[in-house]
JSON list of C-alpha atoms and ligand atoms in Angstrom, two decimals:
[
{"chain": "Z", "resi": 18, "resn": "UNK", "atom": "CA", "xyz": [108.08, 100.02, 137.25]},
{"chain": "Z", "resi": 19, "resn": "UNK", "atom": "CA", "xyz": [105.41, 101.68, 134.95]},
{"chain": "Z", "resi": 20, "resn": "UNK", "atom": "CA", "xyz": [104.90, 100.25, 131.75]},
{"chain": "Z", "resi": 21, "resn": "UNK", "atom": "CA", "xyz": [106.37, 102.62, 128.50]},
{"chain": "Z", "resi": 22, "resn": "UNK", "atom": "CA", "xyz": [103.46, 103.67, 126.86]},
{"chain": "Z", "resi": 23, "resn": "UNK", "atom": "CA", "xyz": [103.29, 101.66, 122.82]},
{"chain": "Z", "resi": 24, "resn": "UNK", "atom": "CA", "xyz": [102.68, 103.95, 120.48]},
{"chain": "Z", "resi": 25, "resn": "UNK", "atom": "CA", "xyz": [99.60, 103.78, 118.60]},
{"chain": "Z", "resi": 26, "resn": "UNK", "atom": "CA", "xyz": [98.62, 102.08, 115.40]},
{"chain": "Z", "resi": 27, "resn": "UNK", "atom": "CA", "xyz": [98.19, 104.26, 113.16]},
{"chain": "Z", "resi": 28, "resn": "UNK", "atom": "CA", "xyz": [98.90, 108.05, 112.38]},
{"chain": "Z", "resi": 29, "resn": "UNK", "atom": "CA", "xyz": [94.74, 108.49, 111.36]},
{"chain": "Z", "resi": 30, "resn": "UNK", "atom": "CA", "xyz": [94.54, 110.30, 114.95]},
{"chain": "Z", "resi": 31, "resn": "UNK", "atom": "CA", "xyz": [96.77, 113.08, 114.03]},
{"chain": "Z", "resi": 32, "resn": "UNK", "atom": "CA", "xyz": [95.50, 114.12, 110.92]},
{"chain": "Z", "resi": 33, "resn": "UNK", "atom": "CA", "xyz": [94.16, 117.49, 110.53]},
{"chain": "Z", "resi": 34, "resn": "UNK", "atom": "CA", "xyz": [90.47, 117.18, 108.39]},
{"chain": "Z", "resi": 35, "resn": "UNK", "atom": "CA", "xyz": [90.18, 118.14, 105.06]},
{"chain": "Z", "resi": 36, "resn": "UNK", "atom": "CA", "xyz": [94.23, 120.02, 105.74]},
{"chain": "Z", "resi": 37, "resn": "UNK", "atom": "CA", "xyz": [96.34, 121.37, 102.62]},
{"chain": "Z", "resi": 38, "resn": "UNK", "atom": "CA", "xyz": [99.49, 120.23, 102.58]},
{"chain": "Z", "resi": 39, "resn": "UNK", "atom": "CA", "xyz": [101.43, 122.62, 104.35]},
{"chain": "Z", "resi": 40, "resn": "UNK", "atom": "CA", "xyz": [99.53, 121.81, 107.65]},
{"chain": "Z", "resi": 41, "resn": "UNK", "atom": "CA", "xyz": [99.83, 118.35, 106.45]},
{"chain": "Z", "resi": 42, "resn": "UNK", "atom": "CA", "xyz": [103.70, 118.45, 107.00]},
{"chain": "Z", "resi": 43, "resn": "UNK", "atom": "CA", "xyz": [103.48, 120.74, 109.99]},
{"chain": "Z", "resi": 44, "resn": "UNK", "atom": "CA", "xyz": [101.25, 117.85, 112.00]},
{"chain": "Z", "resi": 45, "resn": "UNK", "atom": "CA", "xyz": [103.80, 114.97, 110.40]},
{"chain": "Z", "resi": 46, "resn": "UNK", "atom": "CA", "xyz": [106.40, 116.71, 111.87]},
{"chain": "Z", "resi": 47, "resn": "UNK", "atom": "CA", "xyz": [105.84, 115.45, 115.17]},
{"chain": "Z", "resi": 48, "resn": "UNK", "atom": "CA", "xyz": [103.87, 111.86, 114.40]},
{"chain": "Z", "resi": 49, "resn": "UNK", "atom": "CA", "xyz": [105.31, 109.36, 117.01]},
{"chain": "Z", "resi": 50, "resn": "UNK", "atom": "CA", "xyz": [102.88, 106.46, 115.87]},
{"chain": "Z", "resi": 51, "resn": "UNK", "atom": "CA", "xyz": [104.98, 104.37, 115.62]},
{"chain": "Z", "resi": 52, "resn": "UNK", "atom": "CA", "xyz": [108.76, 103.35, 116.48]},
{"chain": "Z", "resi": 53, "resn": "UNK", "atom": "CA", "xyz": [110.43, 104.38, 113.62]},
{"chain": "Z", "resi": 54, "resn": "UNK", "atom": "CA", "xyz": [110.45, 108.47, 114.63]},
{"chain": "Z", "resi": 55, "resn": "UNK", "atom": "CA", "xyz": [113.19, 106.95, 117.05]},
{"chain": "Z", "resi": 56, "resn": "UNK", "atom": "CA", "xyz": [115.12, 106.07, 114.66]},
{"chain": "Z", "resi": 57, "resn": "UNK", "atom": "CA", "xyz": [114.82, 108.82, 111.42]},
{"chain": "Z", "resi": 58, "resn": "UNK", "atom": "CA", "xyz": [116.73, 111.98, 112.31]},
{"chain": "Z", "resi": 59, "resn": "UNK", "atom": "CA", "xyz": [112.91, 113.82, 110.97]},
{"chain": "Z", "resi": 60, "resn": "UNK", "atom": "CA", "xyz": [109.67, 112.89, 109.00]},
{"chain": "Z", "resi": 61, "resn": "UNK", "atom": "CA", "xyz": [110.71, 113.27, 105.69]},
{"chain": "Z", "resi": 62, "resn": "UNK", "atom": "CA", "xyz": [106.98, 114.36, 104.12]},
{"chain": "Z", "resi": 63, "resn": "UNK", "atom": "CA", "xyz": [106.33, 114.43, 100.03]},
{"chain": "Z", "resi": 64, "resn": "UNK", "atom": "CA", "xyz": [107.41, 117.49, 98.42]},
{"chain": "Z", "resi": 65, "resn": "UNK", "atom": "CA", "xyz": [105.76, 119.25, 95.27]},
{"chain": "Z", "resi": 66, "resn": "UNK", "atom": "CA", "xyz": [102.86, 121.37, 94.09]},
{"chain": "Z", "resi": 67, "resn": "UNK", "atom": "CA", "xyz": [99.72, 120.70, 95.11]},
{"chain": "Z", "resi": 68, "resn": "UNK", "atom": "CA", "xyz": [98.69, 120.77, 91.87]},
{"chain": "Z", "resi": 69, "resn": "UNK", "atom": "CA", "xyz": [100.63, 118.45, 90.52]},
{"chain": "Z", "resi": 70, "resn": "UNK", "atom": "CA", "xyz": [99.66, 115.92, 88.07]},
{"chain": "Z", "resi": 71, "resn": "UNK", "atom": "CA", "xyz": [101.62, 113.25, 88.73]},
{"chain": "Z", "resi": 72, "resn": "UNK", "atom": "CA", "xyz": [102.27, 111.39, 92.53]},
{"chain": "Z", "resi": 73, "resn": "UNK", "atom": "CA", "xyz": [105.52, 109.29, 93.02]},
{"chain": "Z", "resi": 74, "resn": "UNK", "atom": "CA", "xyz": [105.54, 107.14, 95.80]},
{"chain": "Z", "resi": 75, "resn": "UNK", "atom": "CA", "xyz": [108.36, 105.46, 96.93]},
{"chain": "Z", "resi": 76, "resn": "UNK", "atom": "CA", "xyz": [109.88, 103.08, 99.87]},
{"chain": "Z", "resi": 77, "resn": "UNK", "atom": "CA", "xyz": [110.78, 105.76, 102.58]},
{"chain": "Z", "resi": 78, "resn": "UNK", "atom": "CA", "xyz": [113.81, 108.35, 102.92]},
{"chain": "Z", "resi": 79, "resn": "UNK", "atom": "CA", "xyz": [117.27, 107.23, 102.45]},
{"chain": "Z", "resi": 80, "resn": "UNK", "atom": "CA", "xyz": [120.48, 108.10, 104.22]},
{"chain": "Z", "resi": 81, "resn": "UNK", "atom": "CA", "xyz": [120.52, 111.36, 102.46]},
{"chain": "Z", "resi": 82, "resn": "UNK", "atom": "CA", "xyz": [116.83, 112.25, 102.68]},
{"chain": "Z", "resi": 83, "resn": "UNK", "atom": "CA", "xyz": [116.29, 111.32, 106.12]},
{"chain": "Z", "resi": 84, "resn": "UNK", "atom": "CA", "xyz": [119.66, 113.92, 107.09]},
{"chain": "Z", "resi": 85, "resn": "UNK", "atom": "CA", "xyz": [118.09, 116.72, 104.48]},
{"chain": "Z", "resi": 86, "resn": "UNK", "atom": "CA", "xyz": [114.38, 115.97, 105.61]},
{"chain": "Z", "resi": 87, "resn": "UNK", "atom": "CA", "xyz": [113.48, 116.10, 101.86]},
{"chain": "Z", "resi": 88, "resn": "UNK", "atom": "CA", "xyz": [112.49, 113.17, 99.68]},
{"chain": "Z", "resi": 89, "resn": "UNK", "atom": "CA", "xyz": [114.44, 111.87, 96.89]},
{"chain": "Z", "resi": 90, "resn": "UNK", "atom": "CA", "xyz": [117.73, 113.75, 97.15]},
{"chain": "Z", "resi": 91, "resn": "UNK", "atom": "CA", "xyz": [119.84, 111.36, 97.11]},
{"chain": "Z", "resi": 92, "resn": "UNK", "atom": "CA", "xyz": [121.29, 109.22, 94.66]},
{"chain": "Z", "resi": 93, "resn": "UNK", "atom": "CA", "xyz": [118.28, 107.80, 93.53]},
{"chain": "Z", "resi": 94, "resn": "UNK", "atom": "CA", "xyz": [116.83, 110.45, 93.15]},
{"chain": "Z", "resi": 95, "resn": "UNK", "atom": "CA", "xyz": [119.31, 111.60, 91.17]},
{"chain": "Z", "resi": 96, "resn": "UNK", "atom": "CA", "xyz": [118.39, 108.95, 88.48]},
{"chain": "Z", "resi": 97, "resn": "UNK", "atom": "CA", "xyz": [114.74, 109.66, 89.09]},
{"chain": "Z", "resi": 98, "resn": "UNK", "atom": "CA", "xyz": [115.46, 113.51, 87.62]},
{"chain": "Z", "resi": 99, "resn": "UNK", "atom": "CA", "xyz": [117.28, 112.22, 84.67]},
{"chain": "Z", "resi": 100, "resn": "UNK", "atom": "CA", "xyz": [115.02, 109.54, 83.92]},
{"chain": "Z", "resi": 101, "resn": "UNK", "atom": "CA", "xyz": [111.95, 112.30, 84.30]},
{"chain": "Z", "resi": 102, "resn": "UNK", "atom": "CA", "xyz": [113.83, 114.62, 82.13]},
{"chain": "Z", "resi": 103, "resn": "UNK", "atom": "CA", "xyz": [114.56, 111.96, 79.32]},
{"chain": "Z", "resi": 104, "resn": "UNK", "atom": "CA", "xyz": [110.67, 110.61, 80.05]},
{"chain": "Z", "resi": 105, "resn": "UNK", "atom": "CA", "xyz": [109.96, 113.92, 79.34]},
{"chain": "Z", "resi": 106, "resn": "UNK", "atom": "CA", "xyz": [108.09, 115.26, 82.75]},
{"chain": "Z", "resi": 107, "resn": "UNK", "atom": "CA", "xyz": [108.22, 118.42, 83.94]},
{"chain": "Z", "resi": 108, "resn": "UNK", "atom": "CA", "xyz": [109.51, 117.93, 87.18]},
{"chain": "Z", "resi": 109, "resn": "UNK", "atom": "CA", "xyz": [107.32, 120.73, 88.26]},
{"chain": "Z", "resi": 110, "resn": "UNK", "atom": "CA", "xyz": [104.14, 119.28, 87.78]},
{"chain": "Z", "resi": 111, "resn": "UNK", "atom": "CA", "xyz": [105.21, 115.84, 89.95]},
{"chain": "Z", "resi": 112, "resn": "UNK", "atom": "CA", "xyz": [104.85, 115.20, 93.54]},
{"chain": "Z", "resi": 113, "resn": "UNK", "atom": "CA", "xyz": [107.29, 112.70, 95.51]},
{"chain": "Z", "resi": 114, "resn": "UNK", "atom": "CA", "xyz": [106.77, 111.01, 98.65]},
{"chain": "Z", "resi": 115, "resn": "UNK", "atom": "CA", "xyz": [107.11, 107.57, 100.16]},
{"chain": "Z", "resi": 116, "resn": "UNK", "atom": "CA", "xyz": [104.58, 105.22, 101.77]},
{"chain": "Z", "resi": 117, "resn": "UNK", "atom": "CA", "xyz": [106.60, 105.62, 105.19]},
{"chain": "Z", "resi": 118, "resn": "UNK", "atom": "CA", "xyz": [108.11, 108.85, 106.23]},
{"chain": "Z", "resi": 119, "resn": "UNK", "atom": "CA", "xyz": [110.82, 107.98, 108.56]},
{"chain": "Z", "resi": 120, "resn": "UNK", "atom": "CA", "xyz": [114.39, 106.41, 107.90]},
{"chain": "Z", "resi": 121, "resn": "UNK", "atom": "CA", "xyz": [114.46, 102.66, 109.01]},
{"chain": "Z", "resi": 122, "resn": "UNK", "atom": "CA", "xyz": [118.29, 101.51, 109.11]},
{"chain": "Z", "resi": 123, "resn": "UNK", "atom": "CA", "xyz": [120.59, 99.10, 111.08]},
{"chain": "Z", "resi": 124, "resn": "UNK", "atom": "CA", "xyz": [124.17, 100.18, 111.31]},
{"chain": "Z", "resi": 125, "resn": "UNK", "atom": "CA", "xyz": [127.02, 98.44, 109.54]},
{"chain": "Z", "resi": 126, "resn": "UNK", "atom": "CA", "xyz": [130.26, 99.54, 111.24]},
{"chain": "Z", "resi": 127, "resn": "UNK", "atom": "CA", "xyz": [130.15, 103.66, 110.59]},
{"chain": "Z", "resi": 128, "resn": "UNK", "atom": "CA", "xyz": [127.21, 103.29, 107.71]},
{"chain": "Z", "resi": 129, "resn": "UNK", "atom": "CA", "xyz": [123.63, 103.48, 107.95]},
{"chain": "Z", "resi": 130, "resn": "UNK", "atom": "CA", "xyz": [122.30, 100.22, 105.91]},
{"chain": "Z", "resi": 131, "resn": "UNK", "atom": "CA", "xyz": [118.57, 100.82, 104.31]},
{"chain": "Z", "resi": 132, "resn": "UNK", "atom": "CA", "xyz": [116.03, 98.33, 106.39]},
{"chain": "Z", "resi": 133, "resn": "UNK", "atom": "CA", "xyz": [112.43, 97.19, 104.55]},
{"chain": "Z", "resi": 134, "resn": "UNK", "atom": "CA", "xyz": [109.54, 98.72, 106.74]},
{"chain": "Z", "resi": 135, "resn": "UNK", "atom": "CA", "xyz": [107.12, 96.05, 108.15]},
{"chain": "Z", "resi": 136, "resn": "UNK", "atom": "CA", "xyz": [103.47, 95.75, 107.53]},
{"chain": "Z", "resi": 137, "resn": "UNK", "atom": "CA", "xyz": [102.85, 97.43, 110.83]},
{"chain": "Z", "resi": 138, "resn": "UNK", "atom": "CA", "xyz": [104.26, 100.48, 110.20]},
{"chain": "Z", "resi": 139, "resn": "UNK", "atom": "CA", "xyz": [103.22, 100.81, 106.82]},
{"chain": "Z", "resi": 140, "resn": "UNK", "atom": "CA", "xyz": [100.03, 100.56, 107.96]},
{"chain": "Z", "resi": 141, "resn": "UNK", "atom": "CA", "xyz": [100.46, 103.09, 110.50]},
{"chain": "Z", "resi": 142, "resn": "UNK", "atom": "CA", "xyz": [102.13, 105.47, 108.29]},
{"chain": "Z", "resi": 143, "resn": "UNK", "atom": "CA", "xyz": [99.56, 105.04, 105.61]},
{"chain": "Z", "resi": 144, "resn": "UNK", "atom": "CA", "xyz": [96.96, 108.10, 106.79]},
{"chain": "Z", "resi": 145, "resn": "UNK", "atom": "CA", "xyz": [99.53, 110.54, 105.56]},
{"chain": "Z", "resi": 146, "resn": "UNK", "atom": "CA", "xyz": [100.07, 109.45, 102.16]},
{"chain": "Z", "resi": 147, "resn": "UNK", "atom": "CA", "xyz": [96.07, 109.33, 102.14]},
{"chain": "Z", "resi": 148, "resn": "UNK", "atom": "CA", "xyz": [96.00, 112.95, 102.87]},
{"chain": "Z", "resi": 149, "resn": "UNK", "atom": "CA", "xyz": [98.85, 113.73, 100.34]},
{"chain": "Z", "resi": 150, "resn": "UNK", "atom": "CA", "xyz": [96.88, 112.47, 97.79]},
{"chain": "Z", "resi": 151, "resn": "UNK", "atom": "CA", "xyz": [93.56, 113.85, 98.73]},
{"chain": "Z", "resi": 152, "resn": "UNK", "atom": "CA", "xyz": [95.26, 117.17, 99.25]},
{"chain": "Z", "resi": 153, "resn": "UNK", "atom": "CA", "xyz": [96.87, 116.73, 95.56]},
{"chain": "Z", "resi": 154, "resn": "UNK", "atom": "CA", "xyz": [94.71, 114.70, 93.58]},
{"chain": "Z", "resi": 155, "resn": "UNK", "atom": "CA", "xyz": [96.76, 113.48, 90.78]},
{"chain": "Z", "resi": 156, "resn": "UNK", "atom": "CA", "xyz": [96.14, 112.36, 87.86]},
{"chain": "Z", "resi": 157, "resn": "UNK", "atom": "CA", "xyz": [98.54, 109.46, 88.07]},
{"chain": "Z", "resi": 158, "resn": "UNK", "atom": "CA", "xyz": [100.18, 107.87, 90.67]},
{"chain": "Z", "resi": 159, "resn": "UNK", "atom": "CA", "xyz": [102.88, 105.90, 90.34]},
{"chain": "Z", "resi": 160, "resn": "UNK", "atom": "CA", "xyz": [104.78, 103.88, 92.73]},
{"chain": "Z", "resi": 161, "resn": "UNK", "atom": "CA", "xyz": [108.24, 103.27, 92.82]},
{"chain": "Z", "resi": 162, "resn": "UNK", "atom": "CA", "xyz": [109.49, 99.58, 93.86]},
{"chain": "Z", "resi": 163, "resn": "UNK", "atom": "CA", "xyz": [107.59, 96.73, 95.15]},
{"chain": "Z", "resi": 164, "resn": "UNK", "atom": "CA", "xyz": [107.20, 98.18, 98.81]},
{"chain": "Z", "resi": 165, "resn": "UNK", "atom": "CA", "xyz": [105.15, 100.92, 97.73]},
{"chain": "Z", "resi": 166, "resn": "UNK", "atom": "CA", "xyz": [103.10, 98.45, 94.87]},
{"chain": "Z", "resi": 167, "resn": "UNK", "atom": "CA", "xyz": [102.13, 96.08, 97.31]},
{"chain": "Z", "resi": 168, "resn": "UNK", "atom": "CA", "xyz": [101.14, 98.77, 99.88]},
{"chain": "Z", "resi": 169, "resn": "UNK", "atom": "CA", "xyz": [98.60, 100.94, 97.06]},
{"chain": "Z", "resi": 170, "resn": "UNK", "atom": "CA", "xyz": [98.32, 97.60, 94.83]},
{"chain": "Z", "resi": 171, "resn": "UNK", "atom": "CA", "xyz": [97.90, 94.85, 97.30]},
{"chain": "Z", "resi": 172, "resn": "UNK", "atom": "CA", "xyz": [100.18, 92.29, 98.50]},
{"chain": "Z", "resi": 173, "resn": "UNK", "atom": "CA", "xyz": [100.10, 90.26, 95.34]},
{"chain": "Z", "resi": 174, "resn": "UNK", "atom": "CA", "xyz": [101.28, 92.73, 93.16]},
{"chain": "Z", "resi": 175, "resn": "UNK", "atom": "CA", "xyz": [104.22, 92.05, 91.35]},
{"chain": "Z", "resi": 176, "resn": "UNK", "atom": "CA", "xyz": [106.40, 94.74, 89.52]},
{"chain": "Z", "resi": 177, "resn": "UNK", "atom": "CA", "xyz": [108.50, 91.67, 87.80]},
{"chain": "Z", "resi": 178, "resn": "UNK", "atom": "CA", "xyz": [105.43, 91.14, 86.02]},
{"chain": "Z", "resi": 179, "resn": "UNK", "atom": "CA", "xyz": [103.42, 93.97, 85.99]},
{"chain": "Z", "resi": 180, "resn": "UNK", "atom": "CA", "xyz": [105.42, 97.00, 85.71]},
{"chain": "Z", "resi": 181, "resn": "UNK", "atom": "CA", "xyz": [104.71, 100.03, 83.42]},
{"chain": "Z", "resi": 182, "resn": "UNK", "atom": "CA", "xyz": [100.98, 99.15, 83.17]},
{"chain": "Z", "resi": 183, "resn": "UNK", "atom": "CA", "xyz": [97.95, 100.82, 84.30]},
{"chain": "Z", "resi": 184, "resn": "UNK", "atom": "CA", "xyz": [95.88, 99.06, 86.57]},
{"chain": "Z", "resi": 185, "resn": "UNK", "atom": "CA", "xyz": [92.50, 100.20, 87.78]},
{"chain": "Z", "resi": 186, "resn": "UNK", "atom": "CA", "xyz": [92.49, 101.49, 91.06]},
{"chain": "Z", "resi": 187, "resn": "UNK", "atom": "CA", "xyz": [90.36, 104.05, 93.18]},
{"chain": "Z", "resi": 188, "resn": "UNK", "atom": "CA", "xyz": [93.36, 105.97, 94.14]},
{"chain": "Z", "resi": 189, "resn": "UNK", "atom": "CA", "xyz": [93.67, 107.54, 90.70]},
{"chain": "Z", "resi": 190, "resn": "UNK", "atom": "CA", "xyz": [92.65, 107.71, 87.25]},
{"chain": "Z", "resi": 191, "resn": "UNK", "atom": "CA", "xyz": [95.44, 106.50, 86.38]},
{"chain": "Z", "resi": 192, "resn": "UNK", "atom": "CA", "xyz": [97.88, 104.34, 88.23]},
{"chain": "Z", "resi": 193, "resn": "UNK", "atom": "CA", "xyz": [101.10, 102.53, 87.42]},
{"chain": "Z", "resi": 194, "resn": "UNK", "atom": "CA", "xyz": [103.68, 100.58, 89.15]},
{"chain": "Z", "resi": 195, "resn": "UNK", "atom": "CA", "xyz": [107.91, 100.58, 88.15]},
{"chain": "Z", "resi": 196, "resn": "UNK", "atom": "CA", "xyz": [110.85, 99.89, 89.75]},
{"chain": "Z", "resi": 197, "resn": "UNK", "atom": "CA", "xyz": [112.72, 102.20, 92.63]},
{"chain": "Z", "resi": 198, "resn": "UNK", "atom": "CA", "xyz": [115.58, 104.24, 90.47]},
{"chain": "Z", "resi": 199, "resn": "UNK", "atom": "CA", "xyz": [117.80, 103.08, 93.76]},
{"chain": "Z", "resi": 200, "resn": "UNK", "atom": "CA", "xyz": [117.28, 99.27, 92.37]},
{"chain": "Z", "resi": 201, "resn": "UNK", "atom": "CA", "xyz": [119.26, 100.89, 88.71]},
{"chain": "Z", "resi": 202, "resn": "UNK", "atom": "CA", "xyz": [122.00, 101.99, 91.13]},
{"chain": "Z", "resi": 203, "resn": "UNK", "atom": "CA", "xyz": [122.38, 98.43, 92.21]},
{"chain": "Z", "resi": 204, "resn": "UNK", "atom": "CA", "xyz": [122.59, 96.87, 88.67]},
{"chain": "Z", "resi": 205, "resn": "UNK", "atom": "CA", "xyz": [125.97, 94.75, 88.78]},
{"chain": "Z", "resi": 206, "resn": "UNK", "atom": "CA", "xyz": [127.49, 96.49, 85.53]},
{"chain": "Z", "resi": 207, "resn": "UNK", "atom": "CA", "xyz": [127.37, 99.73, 83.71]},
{"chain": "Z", "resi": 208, "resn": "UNK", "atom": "CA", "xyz": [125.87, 97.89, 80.66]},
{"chain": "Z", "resi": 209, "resn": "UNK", "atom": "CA", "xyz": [122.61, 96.66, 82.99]},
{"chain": "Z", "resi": 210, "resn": "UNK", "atom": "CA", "xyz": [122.28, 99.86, 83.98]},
{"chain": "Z", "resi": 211, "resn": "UNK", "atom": "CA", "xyz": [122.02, 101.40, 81.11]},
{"chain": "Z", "resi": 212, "resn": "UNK", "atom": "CA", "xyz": [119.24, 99.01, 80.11]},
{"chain": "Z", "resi": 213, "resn": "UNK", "atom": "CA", "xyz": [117.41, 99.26, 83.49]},
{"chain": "Z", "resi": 214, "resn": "UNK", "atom": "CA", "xyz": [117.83, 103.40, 83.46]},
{"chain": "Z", "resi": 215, "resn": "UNK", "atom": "CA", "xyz": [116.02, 102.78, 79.53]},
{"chain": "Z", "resi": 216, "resn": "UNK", "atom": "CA", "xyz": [113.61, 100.59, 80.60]},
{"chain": "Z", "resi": 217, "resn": "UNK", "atom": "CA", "xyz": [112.72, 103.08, 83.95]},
{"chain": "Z", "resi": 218, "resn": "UNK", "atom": "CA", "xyz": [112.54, 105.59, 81.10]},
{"chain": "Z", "resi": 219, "resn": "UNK", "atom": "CA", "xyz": [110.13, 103.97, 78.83]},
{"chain": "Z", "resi": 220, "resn": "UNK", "atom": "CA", "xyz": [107.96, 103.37, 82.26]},
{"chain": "Z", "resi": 221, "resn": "UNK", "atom": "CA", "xyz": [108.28, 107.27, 82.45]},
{"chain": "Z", "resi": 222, "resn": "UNK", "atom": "CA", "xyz": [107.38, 107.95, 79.09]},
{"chain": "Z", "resi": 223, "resn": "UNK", "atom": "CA", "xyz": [103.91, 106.49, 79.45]},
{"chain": "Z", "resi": 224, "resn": "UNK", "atom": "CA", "xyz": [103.22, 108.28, 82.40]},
{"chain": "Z", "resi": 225, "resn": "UNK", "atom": "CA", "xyz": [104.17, 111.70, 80.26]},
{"chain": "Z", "resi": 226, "resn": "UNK", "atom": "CA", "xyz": [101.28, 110.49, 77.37]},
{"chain": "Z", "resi": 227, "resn": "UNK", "atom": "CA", "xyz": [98.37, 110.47, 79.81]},
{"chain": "Z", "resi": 228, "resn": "UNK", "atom": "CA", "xyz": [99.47, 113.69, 81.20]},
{"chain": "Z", "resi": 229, "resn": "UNK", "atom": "CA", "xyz": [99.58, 115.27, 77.84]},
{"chain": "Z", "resi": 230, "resn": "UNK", "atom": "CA", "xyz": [96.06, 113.79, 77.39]},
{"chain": "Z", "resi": 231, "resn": "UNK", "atom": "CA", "xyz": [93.72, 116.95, 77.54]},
{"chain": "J", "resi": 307, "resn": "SF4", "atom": "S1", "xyz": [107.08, 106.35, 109.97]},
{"chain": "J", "resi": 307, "resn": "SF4", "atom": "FE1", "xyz": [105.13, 107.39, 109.61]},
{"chain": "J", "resi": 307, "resn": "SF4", "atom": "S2", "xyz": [103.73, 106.58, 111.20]},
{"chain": "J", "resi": 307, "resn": "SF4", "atom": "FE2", "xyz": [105.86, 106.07, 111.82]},
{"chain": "J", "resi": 307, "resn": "SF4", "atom": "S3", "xyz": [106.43, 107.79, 113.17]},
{"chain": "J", "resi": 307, "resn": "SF4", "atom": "FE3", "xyz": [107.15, 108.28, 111.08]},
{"chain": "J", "resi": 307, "resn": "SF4", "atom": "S4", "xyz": [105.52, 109.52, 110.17]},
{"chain": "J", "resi": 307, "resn": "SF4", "atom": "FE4", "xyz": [104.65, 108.48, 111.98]}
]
């Protein structure tokens, strides 16, 4: 019996040179490198102008996103417009993506549970969010929970220790690491999350002073 073909390594093949983001997403739209298109409904690509200051970069889609094919529709990102608004960011002049662009899960009776991409497909899906932010440029990047740190940040990073700073990096002039907004939906009590929504906020809020930096 013939052997399935693997997919390949890494999604670098399939991207279009020097693209704008519209063909970016078009050519995403059908990246099979690796096994997770199998399981996400669609490749859920960033979403914003391409002039946008600020880059958010998160896990990967949710439950929600993965069915809507948009990032950050969900809950979480929910929290992430309120904590922007109170932060002070026009939502207009951010971009949001995640670090991989298809829905990992395992199912729990009728649910879809949220599963942590491995290092392999990270890696594989990293040549789009490379493009994204080529095509975009921002002036600050941050990333959203320790999956997308430790993937722009390195593996040591921690965001226990080092959130809400800038840290020098060639991906921007600015870039900052926080929590994911869906890790304030999981505080235990309504009191903790109030603090951790504050605390997100205050992350936010520096973010909004370099952007009003002329
Ligand atoms: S997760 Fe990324 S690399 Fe893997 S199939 Fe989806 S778009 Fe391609």
């Amino acid at each position: 019996m013939p052997k399935r073909p693997e997919p390949p390594d890494t999604a670098a093949p399939l991207i279009p040179e020097n693209a704008a983001l519209p063909n970016l997403r078009e050519a995403a739209a059908n990246c099979q490198a690796c096994d997770l298109h199998k399981t996400g409904t669609q490749t859920v690509f960033g979403e914003g102008s391409p002039r946008s200051e600020v880059m958010l970069v998160g896990e990967q889609p949710g439950n929600y996103e993965d069915l809507e094919g948009r990032p950050f529709v969900g809950p979480a990102g929910r929290i992430l417009d309120q904590a922007l608004a109170e932060a002070g960011i026009d939502r207009n002049l951010v971009y949001v993506t995640n670090v991989v662009k298809h829905f990992k899960w395992i199912g729990v009776g009728k649910r879809r549970i949220h599963a942590k991409p491995n290092a392999r497909e990270i890696a594989a899906c990293r040549p789009w969010l490379d493009a994204e932010i080529a095509a975009v440029k921002p002036k600050v990047i941050v990333c959203l929970g320790a999956t997308a740190a430790q993937a722009l940040l390195g593996k040591n990073f921690r965001v226990t220790l080092q959130r809400g700073q800038f840290v020098e990096s060639p991906l921007a002039p600015f870039v900052m690491a926080t929590v994911h907004p869906s890790s304030i939906l999981r505080a235990p009590d309504e009191e903790t999350r109030h603090v951790e929504l504050e605390r997100f906020v205050e992350d936010l809020k520096k973010v909004a002073e370099v952007v009003s930096r002329r």
